[in-house]
Amino acid sequence: MRRLFLLGACLAATLLAAPLAAQERVLNVFNWNDYIDPYMVQRFTRETGIRVRYDVFDSLETLEGRLSAGRTGYDIVVPTSEPTFSRLARAGAFRPLDRALLPNLRNLDPALQAQVAASDPENRFGALYLWGTIGLGLNAERIRALAPDAPMDSLALLMDPQHARRIARCGITMMDSAIDVIPTVLHYLGKDPNSTDAGDLREVERALLAIRPFIRNFSTGGAIEALAGGQSCLAFGYSGDMIQAGLRAREANRGVAVQYVAPREGAQLWFDLLAIPADAPNPEAAHAFINFLLQPDVMAAITNHVRYPNGVPASRALVAPEVADDPAVFPPEALRARFFTIGPVPQAAERARSRVWARFKAGR
Amino acid sequence: MTPRLRRALVLALPAAWMLLFFAAPFAIVLSIGFAEPAEGIPPYAPLLRRGEDGALQLQLNMANLQLLLEDPFYAEAALRSLRVAAVSATLCLLVGYPMALAIARAPEGWRNTLLMLVVLPFWTSFLLRVTAWIGLLQDQGWINGALLALGLIEDPLRLLYTDLAMYLGITYCYLPFMVLPLYASLSRLDPALLEAAADLGARPWRGFLAVTLPLSLPGVVAGYLLVFIPAVGEFVIPELLGGPGAQLIGRVLWTEFFQNRDWPLASALAVVLLLLLVLPIALFQSRATRDAER
Amino acid sequence: MSAAPGTAIPARSRRFDEPWRDPAAEPFLRIEGVTKRFGGFAALDGIDLSIYRGEFFALLGGSGSGKSTLLRILAGLERPDAGRVVLDGQDMAGVPAHARPVNMMFQSYALFPHMTVAQNIAFGLRMDGVPRAAARERVAEMLALVRMEGFEARRPAALSGGQRARIALARALAKRPKLLLLDEPLSALDKNLRESMQFELQSIQERTGTTFVIVTHDQEEAMTMATRLGVMDRGTLAQVGTPGEVYELPNSRFTAEFLGTANILDGVVETTGPAGTRIGSAEFDMAILSDAPAPKPPGSRVYVALRPERLRIDRVDAAEARHGENRLAGRVRDIAYFGDFFMYHVELDGGRVLRVSQPNLRRITERPVDWDDQVVVTWDGQASLVLPE
């Protein structure tokens, strides 16, 4: 049965990938949407002659579902360190990186590499691409008008019903992602963000249900539009999304100002890693791509474009000043000290968490 | 080719089709439903394993089924989905029946054009059509814009992300599946039957109830099932238009498969859902066949 | 008064008191100037017709003659563009189909397939709110009338064609309509069944006393059943009369040819008067004599219709083979054998063919006239039907 299933998937993958691969060198990339500077992809092709077929996903679930089935035909994927990357690495989904082909690995920040190693021992399978935090995107002016006493740098803005109730009038958008929100709430409540304890989860649920009436909608990708368009004045989501919302609001020039805040209670840190699937059809090209990306000028261009910090310190000098000086993009040391990372959770706990999430969304 | 061989081939083709595209996938899903989740690719342990003595062992994991039956969460989601599907199919029927009747009674030359108009939305992408509803229903959308401009409301109505929006979307998207079988059965109706009813003293409305409606019942049943069955598992429309409260079985399946990565449980759920839908319909069919034979 | 199936019923006109001959008689159904157009096409063009209580009236015509449209107007299923229909003193204008005291037996029978025989027959009673018990009694009565007792619980799909016709008739009669309309009621049946059903329809009509209007394209059916018939041609009534009148005394070439077979000769009226008419035929250089006065004055061109069964045929020597008064000479080109009679095709000079039928009185081998025989065809003055051109 299993063999039959794999055979089908394999057949589909070869049918899709094989004819082109035979004619020219092709690199198949599967990355988050809006997560690269497109000019850099063109530059890679110009420099190496390798054609890039670029495909995007918008949720870790999509990426993991595909990789779990195997035979995706992708050479490069960009999973987040926890939980997706670590889980897939343990499942044997990735090919170990060949360091001899990646001289630019030494450009990476050793301190960040050490943090990543918690999910990827010895940095065996992944090369750090971009990273960021999860926090609040807010329209300070409108929030201040509704809740003048609310702390603008705290998660309490969202999690304290006193504040959320008033802010609800200008709209609160919540990212639709249990794996990202629940650890943050655990941390906010003073618990271990990796806790699988049923009592802890019940407290999380209670806290979430208390603010449920004040949440206008659940959307991960839609938060950018909601904030920039003024339909929401507070959103919880990925730092880069919130910063992009601010940029877009400024471009629209309709008097909406959005900023990103990494909460002072400590923001959840995440890393997106470049990895090569175990069955990648063209691992050589994949290594070439990773090595290309890890150059300081390439990384600087990408950070300029997507507003997420990268793992190559030498790029900082090449990043546009307004980006380099934005504390939302490159958080100050004091704030960084309070960032936390999360680890893997057993499957039973995952289900318990997704239940909490389902009840939270349903408001029951 | 002997007639016998030809007959065998004629039967073999649909049988092969069913085997390849229904029985085999179903067997695969069923077997995953009895597997144990594991870290790996794919993320479950094979059913057939070599034991330590080298002999093949079949390991059936009943925990998935047990969880599905014991945890009311799944039954609730299934019931909610059945209810949503029933309401949607009923709405489709209420909207679709007059449409189908009007088309069936339209002048001959108009009918194909009207049918074409019913099917026309299928020419654009399903997602595009659902997204268009977002544009209509959102707070800054066309409907609220029009109502605000007319001064009928002061604050935008909450339309998007509500049950109303979800039902609108499902009814809109599935309407052709209702209209087409209804039209087929209504257009086959001998117009003389309705004339006979009128001639025998039936006012138009009674004639409809006594003749048109009962004789179009096969079309009603076909249309209802064609809407109901896919609506039970509908995932995209509630996700895009519905409120966050609607934990439908499609969403639960998605969560189990993608978020919890529990393929075995997701598979078991899919199988149970399929049986839930297929068994009553099969029962209904066999009864209908028996009635027809009587 | 009932008749067992298969027994011949004497010709209708003899037993019916023929109220249409009585100028004082009040018609039961009056159709006055009824016109109906579909698009630019006039399906009915100013129809005037009176039908009397208890009549069995047949509307006879080819397809497109408007006979079915007229029937549907009587039923209320179509609305006339002009003219009116008065039934039993009541103007039917504005009375919808469901409110008319008129019922119809449809060509397809239009039995409700999802209802049993009993439910079909009771349908009209149910619509009128007749109590259940009374309705059941009436259904039983109707089933007895059409001799279908015991079929109450059957579905129409489980009935034969003839049985369906009976149920359709029972259903249409159940409400005791003032007027029963029958739209080609027997056209779906085979010949033998059709004949026995014709007798049965007639017998039921007599027993119930209901006024019947039947539409048919089958002249035999119309002739055997009807008290009177109306021949329709392109939206008009070509002739109305008893079957005998219309057959024996057609008023036009159309009627003569539509009803039965007719040989048509043309000629010019030479003299005419109460004693008879003399018509000259230029084509054959002979004269046709008729006992009846001509419809046109002398000098007019007319048609003469000759029924094949009114002609005599005799073998003659070549010397006698010449035309004369009511006498045409020719050669037998074809003999069609119909069992009970022969139809001779006699070719006249000039290529015209005259059809002459002779009863089959002897065996084929002893036929007095055979292929290629030189013959003369002769007839009496009363066989010459003089028709206006």
CSV table of N, CA and C in Angstrom, one decimal, chain B residues 200-294:
chain,number,residue,atom,x,y,z
B,200,LEU,N,-59.1,19.1,-14.9
B,200,LEU,CA,-59.9,18.4,-13.9
B,200,LEU,C,-60.2,19.3,-12.7
B,201,GLY,N,-59.9,20.6,-12.8
B,201,GLY,CA,-60.3,21.5,-11.7
B,201,GLY,C,-59.2,22.0,-10.8
B,202,ALA,N,-58.0,21.7,-11.1
B,202,ALA,CA,-56.9,22.1,-10.2
B,202,ALA,C,-56.5,23.5,-10.6
B,203,ARG,N,-56.5,24.4,-9.5
B,203,ARG,CA,-56.0,25.7,-9.8
B,203,ARG,C,-54.5,25.6,-10.0
B,204,PRO,N,-53.8,26.6,-10.6
B,204,PRO,CA,-52.4,26.4,-10.9
B,204,PRO,C,-51.5,25.9,-9.7
B,205,TRP,N,-51.8,26.5,-8.5
B,205,TRP,CA,-50.9,26.2,-7.4
B,205,TRP,C,-51.2,24.7,-7.0
B,206,ARG,N,-52.4,24.3,-7.0
B,206,ARG,CA,-52.7,22.9,-6.6
B,206,ARG,C,-52.2,21.9,-7.7
B,207,GLY,N,-52.3,22.4,-8.9
B,207,GLY,CA,-51.7,21.5,-10.0
B,207,GLY,C,-50.2,21.3,-9.8
B,208,PHE,N,-49.6,22.4,-9.4
B,208,PHE,CA,-48.1,22.3,-9.1
B,208,PHE,C,-47.9,21.3,-8.0
B,209,LEU,N,-48.6,21.5,-6.9
B,209,LEU,CA,-48.4,20.6,-5.7
B,209,LEU,C,-48.7,19.1,-6.0
B,210,ALA,N,-49.8,18.9,-6.8
B,210,ALA,CA,-50.3,17.6,-7.1
B,210,ALA,C,-49.5,16.9,-8.2
B,211,VAL,N,-49.0,17.6,-9.1
B,211,VAL,CA,-48.4,17.0,-10.3
B,211,VAL,C,-46.9,17.4,-10.5
B,212,THR,N,-46.6,18.7,-10.7
B,212,THR,CA,-45.3,19.0,-11.0
B,212,THR,C,-44.3,18.6,-9.8
B,213,LEU,N,-44.7,19.0,-8.6
B,213,LEU,CA,-43.7,18.7,-7.5
B,213,LEU,C,-43.5,17.2,-7.3
B,214,PRO,N,-44.5,16.4,-7.2
B,214,PRO,CA,-44.2,15.0,-7.0
B,214,PRO,C,-43.4,14.4,-8.1
B,215,LEU,N,-43.7,14.8,-9.4
B,215,LEU,CA,-43.1,14.2,-10.5
B,215,LEU,C,-41.6,14.7,-10.7
B,216,SER,N,-41.3,15.8,-10.0
B,216,SER,CA,-39.9,16.3,-10.1
B,216,SER,C,-39.1,15.8,-8.9
B,217,LEU,N,-39.7,15.0,-8.1
B,217,LEU,CA,-39.0,14.6,-6.9
B,217,LEU,C,-37.6,13.9,-7.2
B,218,PRO,N,-37.5,13.1,-8.2
B,218,PRO,CA,-36.2,12.5,-8.5
B,218,PRO,C,-35.2,13.6,-8.8
B,219,GLY,N,-35.6,14.6,-9.5
B,219,GLY,CA,-34.7,15.8,-9.7
B,219,GLY,C,-34.3,16.5,-8.4
B,220,VAL,N,-35.3,16.6,-7.5
B,220,VAL,CA,-35.1,17.3,-6.2
B,220,VAL,C,-34.1,16.5,-5.4
B,221,VAL,N,-34.3,15.1,-5.4
B,221,VAL,CA,-33.4,14.3,-4.6
B,221,VAL,C,-32.0,14.3,-5.2
B,222,ALA,N,-31.9,14.2,-6.5
B,222,ALA,CA,-30.6,14.2,-7.2
B,222,ALA,C,-29.9,15.6,-6.9
B,223,GLY,N,-30.6,16.7,-7.1
B,223,GLY,CA,-30.0,18.0,-6.8
B,223,GLY,C,-29.6,18.2,-5.4
B,224,TYR,N,-30.5,17.7,-4.5
B,224,TYR,CA,-30.2,17.9,-3.1
B,224,TYR,C,-28.9,17.1,-2.7
B,225,LEU,N,-28.8,15.9,-3.2
B,225,LEU,CA,-27.6,15.1,-2.9
B,225,LEU,C,-26.4,15.7,-3.5
B,226,LEU,N,-26.5,16.2,-4.7
B,226,LEU,CA,-25.4,16.8,-5.4
B,226,LEU,C,-24.9,18.0,-4.7
B,227,VAL,N,-25.8,18.7,-4.0
B,227,VAL,CA,-25.3,19.9,-3.2
B,227,VAL,C,-24.9,19.4,-1.8
B,228,PHE,N,-25.7,18.6,-1.2
B,228,PHE,CA,-25.5,18.2,0.2
B,228,PHE,C,-24.1,17.5,0.4
B,229,ILE,N,-23.8,16.5,-0.5
B,229,ILE,CA,-22.6,15.7,-0.3
B,229,ILE,C,-21.4,16.5,-0.3
B,230,PRO,N,-21.1,17.3,-1.4
B,230,PRO,CA,-19.9,18.1,-1.3
B,230,PRO,C,-19.9,19.2,-0.3
B,231,ALA,N,-21.1,19.7,0.1
B,231,ALA,CA,-21.2,20.7,1.0
B,231,ALA,C,-20.8,20.3,2.4
B,232,VAL,N,-21.0,19.0,2.7
B,232,VAL,CA,-20.6,18.4,4.0
B,232,VAL,C,-19.1,18.6,4.2
B,233,GLY,N,-18.4,18.3,3.2
B,233,GLY,CA,-16.9,18.4,3.3
B,233,GLY,C,-16.4,19.7,2.8
B,234,GLU,N,-17.2,20.7,2.6
B,234,GLU,CA,-16.8,22.0,2.0
B,234,GLU,C,-15.8,22.6,3.0
B,235,PHE,N,-14.6,23.1,2.4
B,235,PHE,CA,-13.6,23.6,3.3
B,235,PHE,C,-13.3,25.0,2.9
B,236,VAL,N,-13.3,25.3,1.6
B,236,VAL,CA,-12.8,26.6,1.2
B,236,VAL,C,-13.8,27.8,1.5
B,237,ILE,N,-15.1,27.5,1.2
B,237,ILE,CA,-16.0,28.6,1.4
B,237,ILE,C,-16.2,29.0,2.9
B,238,PRO,N,-16.4,28.1,3.8
B,238,PRO,CA,-16.5,28.5,5.2
B,238,PRO,C,-15.2,29.1,5.7
B,239,GLU,N,-14.1,28.7,5.1
B,239,GLU,CA,-12.8,29.2,5.5
B,239,GLU,C,-12.7,30.7,5.1
B,240,LEU,N,-13.1,31.0,3.9
B,240,LEU,CA,-12.9,32.3,3.3
B,240,LEU,C,-14.1,33.3,3.7
B,241,LEU,N,-15.3,32.8,3.8
B,241,LEU,CA,-16.4,33.7,4.1
B,241,LEU,C,-17.0,33.5,5.5
B,242,GLY,N,-16.9,32.3,6.0
B,242,GLY,CA,-17.6,32.0,7.3
B,242,GLY,C,-16.9,32.6,8.5
B,243,GLY,N,-17.6,32.6,9.6
B,243,GLY,CA,-17.0,33.1,10.8
B,243,GLY,C,-16.0,32.1,11.4
B,244,PRO,N,-15.2,32.5,12.3
B,244,PRO,CA,-14.2,31.6,12.9
B,244,PRO,C,-14.9,30.5,13.8
B,245,GLY,N,-16.1,30.7,14.1
B,245,GLY,CA,-16.8,29.7,15.0
B,245,GLY,C,-17.1,28.4,14.2
B,246,ALA,N,-17.2,28.5,12.9
B,246,ALA,CA,-17.6,27.3,12.2
B,246,ALA,C,-16.5,26.3,12.1
B,247,GLN,N,-16.4,25.4,13.1
B,247,GLN,CA,-15.5,24.3,13.0
B,247,GLN,C,-16.2,23.2,12.2
B,248,LEU,N,-16.1,23.2,10.9
B,248,LEU,CA,-16.7,22.1,10.1
B,248,LEU,C,-15.8,21.0,10.0
B,249,ILE,N,-16.3,19.9,9.5
B,249,ILE,CA,-15.6,18.6,9.5
B,249,ILE,C,-14.4,18.8,8.5
B,250,GLY,N,-14.6,19.5,7.5
B,250,GLY,CA,-13.5,19.8,6.5
B,250,GLY,C,-12.3,20.4,7.2
B,251,ARG,N,-12.6,21.4,8.0
B,251,ARG,CA,-11.6,22.2,8.7
B,251,ARG,C,-10.9,21.2,9.7
B,252,VAL,N,-11.7,20.4,10.4
B,252,VAL,CA,-11.1,19.5,11.4
B,252,VAL,C,-10.2,18.5,10.7
B,253,LEU,N,-10.6,18.0,9.5
B,253,LEU,CA,-9.7,17.1,8.8
B,253,LEU,C,-8.4,17.8,8.4
B,254,TRP,N,-8.6,19.0,8.0
B,254,TRP,CA,-7.4,19.8,7.6
B,254,TRP,C,-6.4,20.0,8.8
B,255,THR,N,-7.1,20.3,9.9
B,255,THR,CA,-6.3,20.5,11.1
B,255,THR,C,-5.5,19.2,11.5
B,256,GLU,N,-6.2,18.1,11.5
B,256,GLU,CA,-5.6,16.8,11.8
B,256,GLU,C,-4.5,16.5,10.9
B,257,PHE,N,-4.7,16.8,9.6
B,257,PHE,CA,-3.7,16.4,8.6
B,257,PHE,C,-2.5,17.3,8.6
B,258,PHE,N,-2.8,18.6,8.5
B,258,PHE,CA,-1.7,19.6,8.3
B,258,PHE,C,-1.2,20.1,9.7
B,259,GLN,N,-2.1,20.4,10.6
B,259,GLN,CA,-1.6,21.1,11.8
B,259,GLN,C,-1.1,20.1,12.8
B,260,ASN,N,-1.9,19.0,13.0
B,260,ASN,CA,-1.4,18.0,13.9
B,260,ASN,C,-0.6,16.9,13.3
B,261,ARG,N,-0.5,16.9,11.9
B,261,ARG,CA,0.2,16.0,11.2
B,261,ARG,C,-0.1,14.5,11.5
B,262,ASP,N,-1.3,14.3,11.9
B,262,ASP,CA,-1.7,13.0,12.3
B,262,ASP,C,-2.5,12.4,11.1
B,263,TRP,N,-1.7,11.9,10.2
B,263,TRP,CA,-2.3,11.3,9.0
B,263,TRP,C,-3.2,10.1,9.3
B,264,PRO,N,-2.8,9.2,10.2
B,264,PRO,CA,-3.8,8.1,10.5
B,264,PRO,C,-5.1,8.6,11.0
B,265,LEU,N,-5.1,9.6,11.9
B,265,LEU,CA,-6.4,10.0,12.5
B,265,LEU,C,-7.2,10.7,11.4
B,266,ALA,N,-6.5,11.6,10.6
B,266,ALA,CA,-7.2,12.2,9.5
B,266,ALA,C,-7.8,11.2,8.5
B,267,SER,N,-7.1,10.2,8.2
B,267,SER,CA,-7.6,9.1,7.3
B,267,SER,C,-8.8,8.4,7.9
B,268,ALA,N,-8.7,8.1,9.2
B,268,ALA,CA,-9.8,7.4,9.9
B,268,ALA,C,-11.0,8.3,9.8
B,269,LEU,N,-10.8,9.6,10.1
B,269,LEU,CA,-11.9,10.6,10.0
B,269,LEU,C,-12.5,10.6,8.6
B,270,ALA,N,-11.6,10.6,7.6
B,270,ALA,CA,-12.1,10.7,6.2
B,270,ALA,C,-13.0,9.5,5.9
B,271,VAL,N,-12.5,8.3,6.4
B,271,VAL,CA,-13.3,7.1,6.1
B,271,VAL,C,-14.6,7.1,6.8
B,272,VAL,N,-14.6,7.5,8.1
B,272,VAL,CA,-15.9,7.6,8.9
B,272,VAL,C,-16.8,8.6,8.2
B,273,LEU,N,-16.3,9.7,7.7
B,273,LEU,CA,-17.1,10.7,7.1
B,273,LEU,C,-17.7,10.1,5.8
B,274,LEU,N,-16.9,9.4,5.1
B,274,LEU,CA,-17.4,8.8,3.8
B,274,LEU,C,-18.5,7.8,4.1
B,275,LEU,N,-18.3,7.0,5.1
B,275,LEU,CA,-19.3,6.0,5.5
B,275,LEU,C,-20.6,6.7,5.9
B,276,LEU,N,-20.4,7.8,6.7
B,276,LEU,CA,-21.5,8.5,7.2
B,276,LEU,C,-22.4,9.0,6.0
B,277,LEU,N,-21.7,9.4,4.9
B,277,LEU,CA,-22.5,9.9,3.7
B,277,LEU,C,-23.0,8.8,2.8
B,278,VAL,N,-22.1,7.8,2.6
B,278,VAL,CA,-22.4,6.8,1.6
B,278,VAL,C,-23.5,5.9,2.1
B,279,LEU,N,-23.5,5.5,3.4
B,279,LEU,CA,-24.4,4.5,3.9
B,279,LEU,C,-25.9,4.9,3.7
B,280,PRO,N,-26.2,6.1,4.3
B,280,PRO,CA,-27.6,6.5,4.1
B,280,PRO,C,-28.0,6.6,2.7
B,281,ILE,N,-27.1,7.1,1.8
B,281,ILE,CA,-27.5,7.3,0.4
B,281,ILE,C,-27.7,5.9,-0.2
B,282,ALA,N,-26.8,5.0,0.1
B,282,ALA,CA,-27.0,3.6,-0.4
B,282,ALA,C,-28.3,3.0,0.0
B,283,LEU,N,-28.6,3.2,1.3
B,283,LEU,CA,-29.9,2.7,1.8
B,283,LEU,C,-31.0,3.3,1.0
B,284,PHE,N,-31.0,4.6,0.9
B,284,PHE,CA,-32.0,5.3,0.2
B,284,PHE,C,-32.2,4.8,-1.3
B,285,GLN,N,-31.0,4.6,-1.9
B,285,GLN,CA,-31.0,4.2,-3.3
B,285,GLN,C,-31.7,2.8,-3.4
B,286,SER,N,-31.3,1.9,-2.5
B,286,SER,CA,-31.8,0.5,-2.6
B,286,SER,C,-33.3,0.5,-2.3
B,287,ARG,N,-33.7,1.4,-1.4
B,287,ARG,CA,-35.2,1.5,-1.2
B,287,ARG,C,-35.9,2.0,-2.4
B,288,ALA,N,-35.3,3.1,-3.0
B,288,ALA,CA,-35.9,3.7,-4.2
B,288,ALA,C,-36.0,2.6,-5.3
B,289,THR,N,-35.0,1.8,-5.5
B,289,THR,CA,-35.0,0.8,-6.5
B,289,THR,C,-36.1,-0.2,-6.2
B,290,ARG,N,-36.2,-0.6,-4.9
B,290,ARG,CA,-37.2,-1.5,-4.6
B,290,ARG,C,-38.6,-1.0,-4.9
B,291,ASP,N,-38.8,0.3,-4.5
B,291,ASP,CA,-40.1,1.0,-4.8
B,291,ASP,C,-40.4,1.0,-6.3
B,292,ALA,N,-39.3,1.3,-7.1
B,292,ALA,CA,-39.5,1.4,-8.5
B,292,ALA,C,-39.9,0.0,-9.1
B,293,GLU,N,-39.4,-1.1,-8.5
B,293,GLU,CA,-39.7,-2.4,-9.0
B,293,GLU,C,-41.1,-2.8,-8.7
B,294,ARG,N,-41.6,-2.3,-7.5
B,294,ARG,CA,-42.9,-2.7,-7.1
B,294,ARG,C,-44.0,-2.4,-8.1
